[in-house]
Amino acid sequence: MQKYICTVCDYIYDPEVGDEDSGIEPGTAFEDLPEDWACPDCGVGKEDFEPYNEE
């Protein structure tokens, strides 16, 4: 599953981990996150994330 990185604070959303503090279960794809989901580190919305490619 594709990871996404916050362009503001570099938080990485990993769908295999989810975001349990926000009630997001492991295995939840970024595309399936609620529209009002926000970065747990800095609070920006999904529009400030981009696909993350580990290299």
JSON list of N, CA, C and O in Angstrom, two decimals:
[
{"chain": "A", "resi": 1, "resn": "MET", "atom": "N", "xyz": [0.84, -1.19, 0.00]},
{"chain": "A", "resi": 1, "resn": "MET", "atom": "CA", "xyz": [0.00, 0.00, 0.00]},
{"chain": "A", "resi": 1, "resn": "MET", "atom": "C", "xyz": [0.89, 1.25, 0.00]},
{"chain": "A", "resi": 1, "resn": "MET", "atom": "O", "xyz": [1.94, 1.28, 0.63]},
{"chain": "A", "resi": 2, "resn": "GLN", "atom": "N", "xyz": [0.43, 2.28, -0.69]},
{"chain": "A", "resi": 2, "resn": "GLN", "atom": "CA", "xyz": [1.17, 3.52, -0.86]},
{"chain": "A", "resi": 2, "resn": "GLN", "atom": "C", "xyz": [1.20, 4.33, 0.44]},
{"chain": "A", "resi": 2, "resn": "GLN", "atom": "O", "xyz": [0.17, 4.55, 1.07]},
{"chain": "A", "resi": 3, "resn": "LYS", "atom": "N", "xyz": [2.40, 4.76, 0.84]},
{"chain": "A", "resi": 3, "resn": "LYS", "atom": "CA", "xyz": [2.53, 5.68, 1.97]},
{"chain": "A", "resi": 3, "resn": "LYS", "atom": "C", "xyz": [2.43, 7.11, 1.44]},
{"chain": "A", "resi": 3, "resn": "LYS", "atom": "O", "xyz": [2.73, 7.37, 0.27]},
{"chain": "A", "resi": 4, "resn": "TYR", "atom": "N", "xyz": [2.01, 8.04, 2.31]},
{"chain": "A", "resi": 4, "resn": "TYR", "atom": "CA", "xyz": [1.90, 9.45, 1.95]},
{"chain": "A", "resi": 4, "resn": "TYR", "atom": "C", "xyz": [2.64, 10.27, 2.98]},
{"chain": "A", "resi": 4, "resn": "TYR", "atom": "O", "xyz": [2.64, 9.95, 4.17]},
{"chain": "A", "resi": 5, "resn": "ILE", "atom": "N", "xyz": [3.28, 11.36, 2.52]},
{"chain": "A", "resi": 5, "resn": "ILE", "atom": "CA", "xyz": [4.04, 12.23, 3.41]},
{"chain": "A", "resi": 5, "resn": "ILE", "atom": "C", "xyz": [3.42, 13.63, 3.46]},
{"chain": "A", "resi": 5, "resn": "ILE", "atom": "O", "xyz": [2.98, 14.16, 2.44]},
{"chain": "A", "resi": 6, "resn": "CYS", "atom": "N", "xyz": [3.40, 14.20, 4.66]},
{"chain": "A", "resi": 6, "resn": "CYS", "atom": "CA", "xyz": [2.90, 15.55, 4.85]},
{"chain": "A", "resi": 6, "resn": "CYS", "atom": "C", "xyz": [3.96, 16.53, 4.33]},
{"chain": "A", "resi": 6, "resn": "CYS", "atom": "O", "xyz": [5.12, 16.45, 4.73]},
{"chain": "A", "resi": 7, "resn": "THR", "atom": "N", "xyz": [3.56, 17.43, 3.45]},
{"chain": "A", "resi": 7, "resn": "THR", "atom": "CA", "xyz": [4.51, 18.37, 2.86]},
{"chain": "A", "resi": 7, "resn": "THR", "atom": "C", "xyz": [4.86, 19.50, 3.82]},
{"chain": "A", "resi": 7, "resn": "THR", "atom": "O", "xyz": [5.76, 20.28, 3.56]},
{"chain": "A", "resi": 8, "resn": "VAL", "atom": "N", "xyz": [4.16, 19.58, 4.95]},
{"chain": "A", "resi": 8, "resn": "VAL", "atom": "CA", "xyz": [4.41, 20.63, 5.94]},
{"chain": "A", "resi": 8, "resn": "VAL", "atom": "C", "xyz": [5.40, 20.16, 7.00]},
{"chain": "A", "resi": 8, "resn": "VAL", "atom": "O", "xyz": [6.38, 20.83, 7.29]},
{"chain": "A", "resi": 9, "resn": "CYS", "atom": "N", "xyz": [5.15, 18.95, 7.58]},
{"chain": "A", "resi": 9, "resn": "CYS", "atom": "CA", "xyz": [5.98, 18.52, 8.71]},
{"chain": "A", "resi": 9, "resn": "CYS", "atom": "C", "xyz": [6.70, 17.19, 8.48]},
{"chain": "A", "resi": 9, "resn": "CYS", "atom": "O", "xyz": [7.41, 16.72, 9.37]},
{"chain": "A", "resi": 10, "resn": "ASP", "atom": "N", "xyz": [6.52, 16.56, 7.33]},
{"chain": "A", "resi": 10, "resn": "ASP", "atom": "CA", "xyz": [7.17, 15.30, 6.98]},
{"chain": "A", "resi": 10, "resn": "ASP", "atom": "C", "xyz": [6.64, 14.07, 7.72]},
{"chain": "A", "resi": 10, "resn": "ASP", "atom": "O", "xyz": [7.28, 13.02, 7.73]},
{"chain": "A", "resi": 11, "resn": "TYR", "atom": "N", "xyz": [5.44, 14.18, 8.35]},
{"chain": "A", "resi": 11, "resn": "TYR", "atom": "CA", "xyz": [4.80, 13.00, 8.93]},
{"chain": "A", "resi": 11, "resn": "TYR", "atom": "C", "xyz": [4.48, 12.04, 7.79]},
{"chain": "A", "resi": 11, "resn": "TYR", "atom": "O", "xyz": [4.01, 12.46, 6.72]},
{"chain": "A", "resi": 12, "resn": "ILE", "atom": "N", "xyz": [4.72, 10.76, 7.99]},
{"chain": "A", "resi": 12, "resn": "ILE", "atom": "CA", "xyz": [4.41, 9.76, 6.97]},
{"chain": "A", "resi": 12, "resn": "ILE", "atom": "C", "xyz": [3.22, 8.94, 7.42]},
{"chain": "A", "resi": 12, "resn": "ILE", "atom": "O", "xyz": [3.25, 8.32, 8.49]},
{"chain": "A", "resi": 13, "resn": "TYR", "atom": "N", "xyz": [2.15, 8.97, 6.60]},
{"chain": "A", "resi": 13, "resn": "TYR", "atom": "CA", "xyz": [1.01, 8.11, 6.85]},
{"chain": "A", "resi": 13, "resn": "TYR", "atom": "C", "xyz": [1.29, 6.76, 6.22]},
{"chain": "A", "resi": 13, "resn": "TYR", "atom": "O", "xyz": [1.48, 6.66, 5.01]},
{"chain": "A", "resi": 14, "resn": "ASP", "atom": "N", "xyz": [1.35, 5.74, 7.06]},
{"chain": "A", "resi": 14, "resn": "ASP", "atom": "CA", "xyz": [1.58, 4.37, 6.60]},
{"chain": "A", "resi": 14, "resn": "ASP", "atom": "C", "xyz": [0.28, 3.59, 6.75]},
{"chain": "A", "resi": 14, "resn": "ASP", "atom": "O", "xyz": [-0.18, 3.36, 7.87]},
{"chain": "A", "resi": 15, "resn": "PRO", "atom": "N", "xyz": [-0.34, 3.20, 5.63]},
{"chain": "A", "resi": 15, "resn": "PRO", "atom": "CA", "xyz": [-1.62, 2.50, 5.71]},
{"chain": "A", "resi": 15, "resn": "PRO", "atom": "C", "xyz": [-1.54, 1.18, 6.47]},
{"chain": "A", "resi": 15, "resn": "PRO", "atom": "O", "xyz": [-2.54, 0.73, 7.03]},
{"chain": "A", "resi": 16, "resn": "GLU", "atom": "N", "xyz": [-0.37, 0.56, 6.54]},
{"chain": "A", "resi": 16, "resn": "GLU", "atom": "CA", "xyz": [-0.24, -0.69, 7.28]},
{"chain": "A", "resi": 16, "resn": "GLU", "atom": "C", "xyz": [-0.33, -0.45, 8.79]},
{"chain": "A", "resi": 16, "resn": "GLU", "atom": "O", "xyz": [-0.65, -1.36, 9.54]},
{"chain": "A", "resi": 17, "resn": "VAL", "atom": "N", "xyz": [-0.05, 0.79, 9.21]},
{"chain": "A", "resi": 17, "resn": "VAL", "atom": "CA", "xyz": [-0.10, 1.14, 10.64]},
{"chain": "A", "resi": 17, "resn": "VAL", "atom": "C", "xyz": [-1.40, 1.86, 10.97]},
{"chain": "A", "resi": 17, "resn": "VAL", "atom": "O", "xyz": [-1.96, 1.68, 12.06]},
{"chain": "A", "resi": 18, "resn": "GLY", "atom": "N", "xyz": [-1.90, 2.67, 10.04]},
{"chain": "A", "resi": 18, "resn": "GLY", "atom": "CA", "xyz": [-3.10, 3.47, 10.29]},
{"chain": "A", "resi": 18, "resn": "GLY", "atom": "C", "xyz": [-2.77, 4.65, 11.20]},
{"chain": "A", "resi": 18, "resn": "GLY", "atom": "O", "xyz": [-1.63, 5.08, 11.31]},
{"chain": "A", "resi": 19, "resn": "ASP", "atom": "N", "xyz": [-3.78, 5.17, 11.88]},
{"chain": "A", "resi": 19, "resn": "ASP", "atom": "CA", "xyz": [-3.61, 6.29, 12.81]},
{"chain": "A", "resi": 19, "resn": "ASP", "atom": "C", "xyz": [-4.58, 6.03, 13.96]},
{"chain": "A", "resi": 19, "resn": "ASP", "atom": "O", "xyz": [-5.66, 6.60, 14.03]},
{"chain": "A", "resi": 20, "resn": "GLU", "atom": "N", "xyz": [-4.18, 5.13, 14.85]},
{"chain": "A", "resi": 20, "resn": "GLU", "atom": "CA", "xyz": [-5.09, 4.68, 15.90]},
{"chain": "A", "resi": 20, "resn": "GLU", "atom": "C", "xyz": [-5.54, 5.81, 16.82]},
{"chain": "A", "resi": 20, "resn": "GLU", "atom": "O", "xyz": [-6.65, 5.79, 17.34]},
{"chain": "A", "resi": 21, "resn": "ASP", "atom": "N", "xyz": [-4.70, 6.83, 17.01]},
{"chain": "A", "resi": 21, "resn": "ASP", "atom": "CA", "xyz": [-5.10, 7.97, 17.85]},
{"chain": "A", "resi": 21, "resn": "ASP", "atom": "C", "xyz": [-6.30, 8.70, 17.26]},
{"chain": "A", "resi": 21, "resn": "ASP", "atom": "O", "xyz": [-7.06, 9.35, 17.98]},
{"chain": "A", "resi": 22, "resn": "SER", "atom": "N", "xyz": [-6.47, 8.61, 15.93]},
{"chain": "A", "resi": 22, "resn": "SER", "atom": "CA", "xyz": [-7.61, 9.25, 15.25]},
{"chain": "A", "resi": 22, "resn": "SER", "atom": "C", "xyz": [-8.70, 8.24, 14.89]},
{"chain": "A", "resi": 22, "resn": "SER", "atom": "O", "xyz": [-9.62, 8.56, 14.16]},
{"chain": "A", "resi": 23, "resn": "GLY", "atom": "N", "xyz": [-8.55, 7.01, 15.37]},
{"chain": "A", "resi": 23, "resn": "GLY", "atom": "CA", "xyz": [-9.55, 5.99, 15.10]},
{"chain": "A", "resi": 23, "resn": "GLY", "atom": "C", "xyz": [-9.44, 5.35, 13.73]},
{"chain": "A", "resi": 23, "resn": "GLY", "atom": "O", "xyz": [-10.38, 4.74, 13.25]},
{"chain": "A", "resi": 24, "resn": "ILE", "atom": "N", "xyz": [-8.27, 5.48, 13.10]},
{"chain": "A", "resi": 24, "resn": "ILE", "atom": "CA", "xyz": [-8.06, 4.90, 11.77]},
{"chain": "A", "resi": 24, "resn": "ILE", "atom": "C", "xyz": [-7.37, 3.55, 11.94]},
{"chain": "A", "resi": 24, "resn": "ILE", "atom": "O", "xyz": [-6.26, 3.46, 12.44]},
{"chain": "A", "resi": 25, "resn": "GLU", "atom": "N", "xyz": [-8.06, 2.50, 11.52]},
{"chain": "A", "resi": 25, "resn": "GLU", "atom": "CA", "xyz": [-7.56, 1.13, 11.69]},
{"chain": "A", "resi": 25, "resn": "GLU", "atom": "C", "xyz": [-6.39, 0.85, 10.75]},
{"chain": "A", "resi": 25, "resn": "GLU", "atom": "O", "xyz": [-6.33, 1.38, 9.63]},
{"chain": "A", "resi": 26, "resn": "PRO", "atom": "N", "xyz": [-5.44, -0.01, 11.18]},
{"chain": "A", "resi": 26, "resn": "PRO", "atom": "CA", "xyz": [-4.40, -0.48, 10.27]},
{"chain": "A", "resi": 26, "resn": "PRO", "atom": "C", "xyz": [-5.04, -1.10, 9.03]},
{"chain": "A", "resi": 26, "resn": "PRO", "atom": "O", "xyz": [-6.08, -1.74, 9.12]},
{"chain": "A", "resi": 27, "resn": "GLY", "atom": "N", "xyz": [-4.42, -0.90, 7.89]},
{"chain": "A", "resi": 27, "resn": "GLY", "atom": "CA", "xyz": [-4.95, -1.42, 6.63]},
{"chain": "A", "resi": 27, "resn": "GLY", "atom": "C", "xyz": [-5.83, -0.43, 5.90]},
{"chain": "A", "resi": 27, "resn": "GLY", "atom": "O", "xyz": [-6.37, -0.75, 4.84]},
{"chain": "A", "resi": 28, "resn": "THR", "atom": "N", "xyz": [-5.98, 0.80, 6.43]},
{"chain": "A", "resi": 28, "resn": "THR", "atom": "CA", "xyz": [-6.80, 1.83, 5.78]},
{"chain": "A", "resi": 28, "resn": "THR", "atom": "C", "xyz": [-5.96, 2.60, 4.77]},
{"chain": "A", "resi": 28, "resn": "THR", "atom": "O", "xyz": [-5.00, 3.28, 5.14]},
{"chain": "A", "resi": 29, "resn": "ALA", "atom": "N", "xyz": [-6.33, 2.51, 3.50]},
{"chain": "A", "resi": 29, "resn": "ALA", "atom": "CA", "xyz": [-5.61, 3.23, 2.45]},
{"chain": "A", "resi": 29, "resn": "ALA", "atom": "C", "xyz": [-5.81, 4.73, 2.62]},
{"chain": "A", "resi": 29, "resn": "ALA", "atom": "O", "xyz": [-6.84, 5.18, 3.14]},
{"chain": "A", "resi": 30, "resn": "PHE", "atom": "N", "xyz": [-4.83, 5.51, 2.18]},
{"chain": "A", "resi": 30, "resn": "PHE", "atom": "CA", "xyz": [-4.92, 6.97, 2.29]},
{"chain": "A", "resi": 30, "resn": "PHE", "atom": "C", "xyz": [-6.19, 7.49, 1.63]},
{"chain": "A", "resi": 30, "resn": "PHE", "atom": "O", "xyz": [-6.86, 8.36, 2.16]},
{"chain": "A", "resi": 31, "resn": "GLU", "atom": "N", "xyz": [-6.53, 6.92, 0.48]},
{"chain": "A", "resi": 31, "resn": "GLU", "atom": "CA", "xyz": [-7.71, 7.35, -0.27]},
{"chain": "A", "resi": 31, "resn": "GLU", "atom": "C", "xyz": [-9.00, 7.11, 0.52]},
{"chain": "A", "resi": 31, "resn": "GLU", "atom": "O", "xyz": [-10.01, 7.75, 0.26]},
{"chain": "A", "resi": 32, "resn": "ASP", "atom": "N", "xyz": [-8.96, 6.17, 1.46]},
{"chain": "A", "resi": 32, "resn": "ASP", "atom": "CA", "xyz": [-10.15, 5.83, 2.24]},
{"chain": "A", "resi": 32, "resn": "ASP", "atom": "C", "xyz": [-10.25, 6.58, 3.55]},
{"chain": "A", "resi": 32, "resn": "ASP", "atom": "O", "xyz": [-11.21, 6.39, 4.31]},
{"chain": "A", "resi": 33, "resn": "LEU", "atom": "N", "xyz": [-9.28, 7.45, 3.84]},
{"chain": "A", "resi": 33, "resn": "LEU", "atom": "CA", "xyz": [-9.35, 8.26, 5.06]},
{"chain": "A", "resi": 33, "resn": "LEU", "atom": "C", "xyz": [-10.52, 9.24, 4.94]},
{"chain": "A", "resi": 33, "resn": "LEU", "atom": "O", "xyz": [-10.82, 9.72, 3.84]},
{"chain": "A", "resi": 34, "resn": "PRO", "atom": "N", "xyz": [-11.18, 9.55, 6.06]},
{"chain": "A", "resi": 34, "resn": "PRO", "atom": "CA", "xyz": [-12.27, 10.54, 6.00]},
{"chain": "A", "resi": 34, "resn": "PRO", "atom": "C", "xyz": [-11.75, 11.88, 5.47]},
{"chain": "A", "resi": 34, "resn": "PRO", "atom": "O", "xyz": [-10.58, 12.23, 5.67]},
{"chain": "A", "resi": 35, "resn": "GLU", "atom": "N", "xyz": [-12.62, 12.63, 4.80]},
{"chain": "A", "resi": 35, "resn": "GLU", "atom": "CA", "xyz": [-12.21, 13.92, 4.23]},
{"chain": "A", "resi": 35, "resn": "GLU", "atom": "C", "xyz": [-11.75, 14.90, 5.30]},
{"chain": "A", "resi": 35, "resn": "GLU", "atom": "O", "xyz": [-10.94, 15.78, 5.03]},
{"chain": "A", "resi": 36, "resn": "ASP", "atom": "N", "xyz": [-12.25, 14.74, 6.53]},
{"chain": "A", "resi": 36, "resn": "ASP", "atom": "CA", "xyz": [-11.86, 15.67, 7.60]},
{"chain": "A", "resi": 36, "resn": "ASP", "atom": "C", "xyz": [-10.66, 15.18, 8.41]},
{"chain": "A", "resi": 36, "resn": "ASP", "atom": "O", "xyz": [-10.29, 15.79, 9.40]},
{"chain": "A", "resi": 37, "resn": "TRP", "atom": "N", "xyz": [-10.03, 14.08, 7.96]},
{"chain": "A", "resi": 37, "resn": "TRP", "atom": "CA", "xyz": [-8.83, 13.60, 8.65]},
{"chain": "A", "resi": 37, "resn": "TRP", "atom": "C", "xyz": [-7.74, 14.65, 8.52]},
{"chain": "A", "resi": 37, "resn": "TRP", "atom": "O", "xyz": [-7.60, 15.31, 7.50]},
{"chain": "A", "resi": 38, "resn": "ALA", "atom": "N", "xyz": [-6.95, 14.81, 9.59]},
{"chain": "A", "resi": 38, "resn": "ALA", "atom": "CA", "xyz": [-5.86, 15.79, 9.59]},
{"chain": "A", "resi": 38, "resn": "ALA", "atom": "C", "xyz": [-4.57, 15.14, 10.07]},
{"chain": "A", "resi": 38, "resn": "ALA", "atom": "O", "xyz": [-4.59, 14.15, 10.81]},
{"chain": "A", "resi": 39, "resn": "CYS", "atom": "N", "xyz": [-3.46, 15.69, 9.63]},
{"chain": "A", "resi": 39, "resn": "CYS", "atom": "CA", "xyz": [-2.16, 15.22, 10.05]},
{"chain": "A", "resi": 39, "resn": "CYS", "atom": "C", "xyz": [-2.08, 15.22, 11.58]},
{"chain": "A", "resi": 39, "resn": "CYS", "atom": "O", "xyz": [-2.34, 16.25, 12.21]},
{"chain": "A", "resi": 40, "resn": "PRO", "atom": "N", "xyz": [-1.74, 14.09, 12.20]},
{"chain": "A", "resi": 40, "resn": "PRO", "atom": "CA", "xyz": [-1.69, 14.04, 13.66]},
{"chain": "A", "resi": 40, "resn": "PRO", "atom": "C", "xyz": [-0.57, 14.87, 14.26]},
{"chain": "A", "resi": 40, "resn": "PRO", "atom": "O", "xyz": [-0.61, 15.21, 15.45]},
{"chain": "A", "resi": 41, "resn": "ASP", "atom": "N", "xyz": [0.43, 15.24, 13.46]},
{"chain": "A", "resi": 41, "resn": "ASP", "atom": "CA", "xyz": [1.55, 16.03, 13.99]},
{"chain": "A", "resi": 41, "resn": "ASP", "atom": "C", "xyz": [1.34, 17.54, 13.86]},
{"chain": "A", "resi": 41, "resn": "ASP", "atom": "O", "xyz": [1.64, 18.29, 14.77]},
{"chain": "A", "resi": 42, "resn": "CYS", "atom": "N", "xyz": [0.80, 17.99, 12.71]},
{"chain": "A", "resi": 42, "resn": "CYS", "atom": "CA", "xyz": [0.70, 19.44, 12.51]},
{"chain": "A", "resi": 42, "resn": "CYS", "atom": "C", "xyz": [-0.72, 19.93, 12.19]},
{"chain": "A", "resi": 42, "resn": "CYS", "atom": "O", "xyz": [-0.96, 21.12, 12.17]},
{"chain": "A", "resi": 43, "resn": "GLY", "atom": "N", "xyz": [-1.65, 19.01, 11.92]},
{"chain": "A", "resi": 43, "resn": "GLY", "atom": "CA", "xyz": [-3.05, 19.40, 11.78]},
{"chain": "A", "resi": 43, "resn": "GLY", "atom": "C", "xyz": [-3.52, 19.81, 10.40]},
{"chain": "A", "resi": 43, "resn": "GLY", "atom": "O", "xyz": [-4.68, 20.17, 10.23]},
{"chain": "A", "resi": 44, "resn": "VAL", "atom": "N", "xyz": [-2.65, 19.74, 9.37]},
{"chain": "A", "resi": 44, "resn": "VAL", "atom": "CA", "xyz": [-3.11, 20.10, 8.03]},
{"chain": "A", "resi": 44, "resn": "VAL", "atom": "C", "xyz": [-3.95, 18.97, 7.45]},
{"chain": "A", "resi": 44, "resn": "VAL", "atom": "O", "xyz": [-3.90, 17.83, 7.90]},
{"chain": "A", "resi": 45, "resn": "GLY", "atom": "N", "xyz": [-4.71, 19.28, 6.40]},
{"chain": "A", "resi": 45, "resn": "GLY", "atom": "CA", "xyz": [-5.60, 18.31, 5.78]},
{"chain": "A", "resi": 45, "resn": "GLY", "atom": "C", "xyz": [-4.92, 17.42, 4.76]},
{"chain": "A", "resi": 45, "resn": "GLY", "atom": "O", "xyz": [-3.73, 17.57, 4.45]},
{"chain": "A", "resi": 46, "resn": "LYS", "atom": "N", "xyz": [-5.71, 16.48, 4.22]},
{"chain": "A", "resi": 46, "resn": "LYS", "atom": "CA", "xyz": [-5.21, 15.52, 3.24]},
{"chain": "A", "resi": 46, "resn": "LYS", "atom": "C", "xyz": [-4.61, 16.18, 2.01]},
{"chain": "A", "resi": 46, "resn": "LYS", "atom": "O", "xyz": [-3.73, 15.61, 1.37]},
{"chain": "A", "resi": 47, "resn": "GLU", "atom": "N", "xyz": [-5.10, 17.39, 1.68]},
{"chain": "A", "resi": 47, "resn": "GLU", "atom": "CA", "xyz": [-4.60, 18.07, 0.48]},
{"chain": "A", "resi": 47, "resn": "GLU", "atom": "C", "xyz": [-3.12, 18.44, 0.58]},
{"chain": "A", "resi": 47, "resn": "GLU", "atom": "O", "xyz": [-2.48, 18.73, -0.43]},
{"chain": "A", "resi": 48, "resn": "ASP", "atom": "N", "xyz": [-2.56, 18.42, 1.79]},
{"chain": "A", "resi": 48, "resn": "ASP", "atom": "CA", "xyz": [-1.15, 18.75, 1.98]},
{"chain": "A", "resi": 48, "resn": "ASP", "atom": "C", "xyz": [-0.26, 17.52, 2.06]},
{"chain": "A", "resi": 48, "resn": "ASP", "atom": "O", "xyz": [0.88, 17.59, 2.53]},
{"chain": "A", "resi": 49, "resn": "PHE", "atom": "N", "xyz": [-0.77, 16.38, 1.60]},
{"chain": "A", "resi": 49, "resn": "PHE", "atom": "CA", "xyz": [0.01, 15.14, 1.54]},
{"chain": "A", "resi": 49, "resn": "PHE", "atom": "C", "xyz": [0.29, 14.79, 0.09]},
{"chain": "A", "resi": 49, "resn": "PHE", "atom": "O", "xyz": [-0.48, 15.12, -0.80]},
{"chain": "A", "resi": 50, "resn": "GLU", "atom": "N", "xyz": [1.41, 14.11, -0.12]},
{"chain": "A", "resi": 50, "resn": "GLU", "atom": "CA", "xyz": [1.73, 13.61, -1.45]},
{"chain": "A", "resi": 50, "resn": "GLU", "atom": "C", "xyz": [2.28, 12.20, -1.31]},
{"chain": "A", "resi": 50, "resn": "GLU", "atom": "O", "xyz": [2.76, 11.81, -0.24]},
{"chain": "A", "resi": 51, "resn": "PRO", "atom": "N", "xyz": [2.22, 11.40, -2.39]},
{"chain": "A", "resi": 51, "resn": "PRO", "atom": "CA", "xyz": [2.75, 10.04, -2.32]},
{"chain": "A", "resi": 51, "resn": "PRO", "atom": "C", "xyz": [4.21, 10.06, -1.88]},
{"chain": "A", "resi": 51, "resn": "PRO", "atom": "O", "xyz": [4.99, 10.92, -2.28]},
{"chain": "A", "resi": 52, "resn": "TYR", "atom": "N", "xyz": [4.56, 9.10, -1.02]},
{"chain": "A", "resi": 52, "resn": "TYR", "atom": "CA", "xyz": [5.91, 8.98, -0.49]},
{"chain": "A", "resi": 52, "resn": "TYR", "atom": "C", "xyz": [6.58, 7.79, -1.11]},
{"chain": "A", "resi": 52, "resn": "TYR", "atom": "O", "xyz": [6.04, 6.68, -1.08]},
{"chain": "A", "resi": 53, "resn": "ASN", "atom": "N", "xyz": [7.75, 8.02, -1.69]},
{"chain": "A", "resi": 53, "resn": "ASN", "atom": "CA", "xyz": [8.52, 6.93, -2.30]},
{"chain": "A", "resi": 53, "resn": "ASN", "atom": "C", "xyz": [9.80, 6.73, -1.53]},
{"chain": "A", "resi": 53, "resn": "ASN", "atom": "O", "xyz": [10.65, 7.62, -1.49]},
{"chain": "A", "resi": 54, "resn": "GLU", "atom": "N", "xyz": [9.90, 5.58, -0.88]},
{"chain": "A", "resi": 54, "resn": "GLU", "atom": "CA", "xyz": [11.12, 5.27, -0.14]},
{"chain": "A", "resi": 54, "resn": "GLU", "atom": "C", "xyz": [12.22, 4.90, -1.14]},
{"chain": "A", "resi": 54, "resn": "GLU", "atom": "O", "xyz": [12.03, 4.06, -1.99]},
{"chain": "A", "resi": 55, "resn": "GLU", "atom": "N", "xyz": [13.33, 5.56, -1.00]},
{"chain": "A", "resi": 55, "resn": "GLU", "atom": "CA", "xyz": [14.44, 5.28, -1.92]},
{"chain": "A", "resi": 55, "resn": "GLU", "atom": "C", "xyz": [15.71, 5.09, -1.15]},
{"chain": "A", "resi": 55, "resn": "GLU", "atom": "O", "xyz": [15.94, 5.62, -0.12]}
]
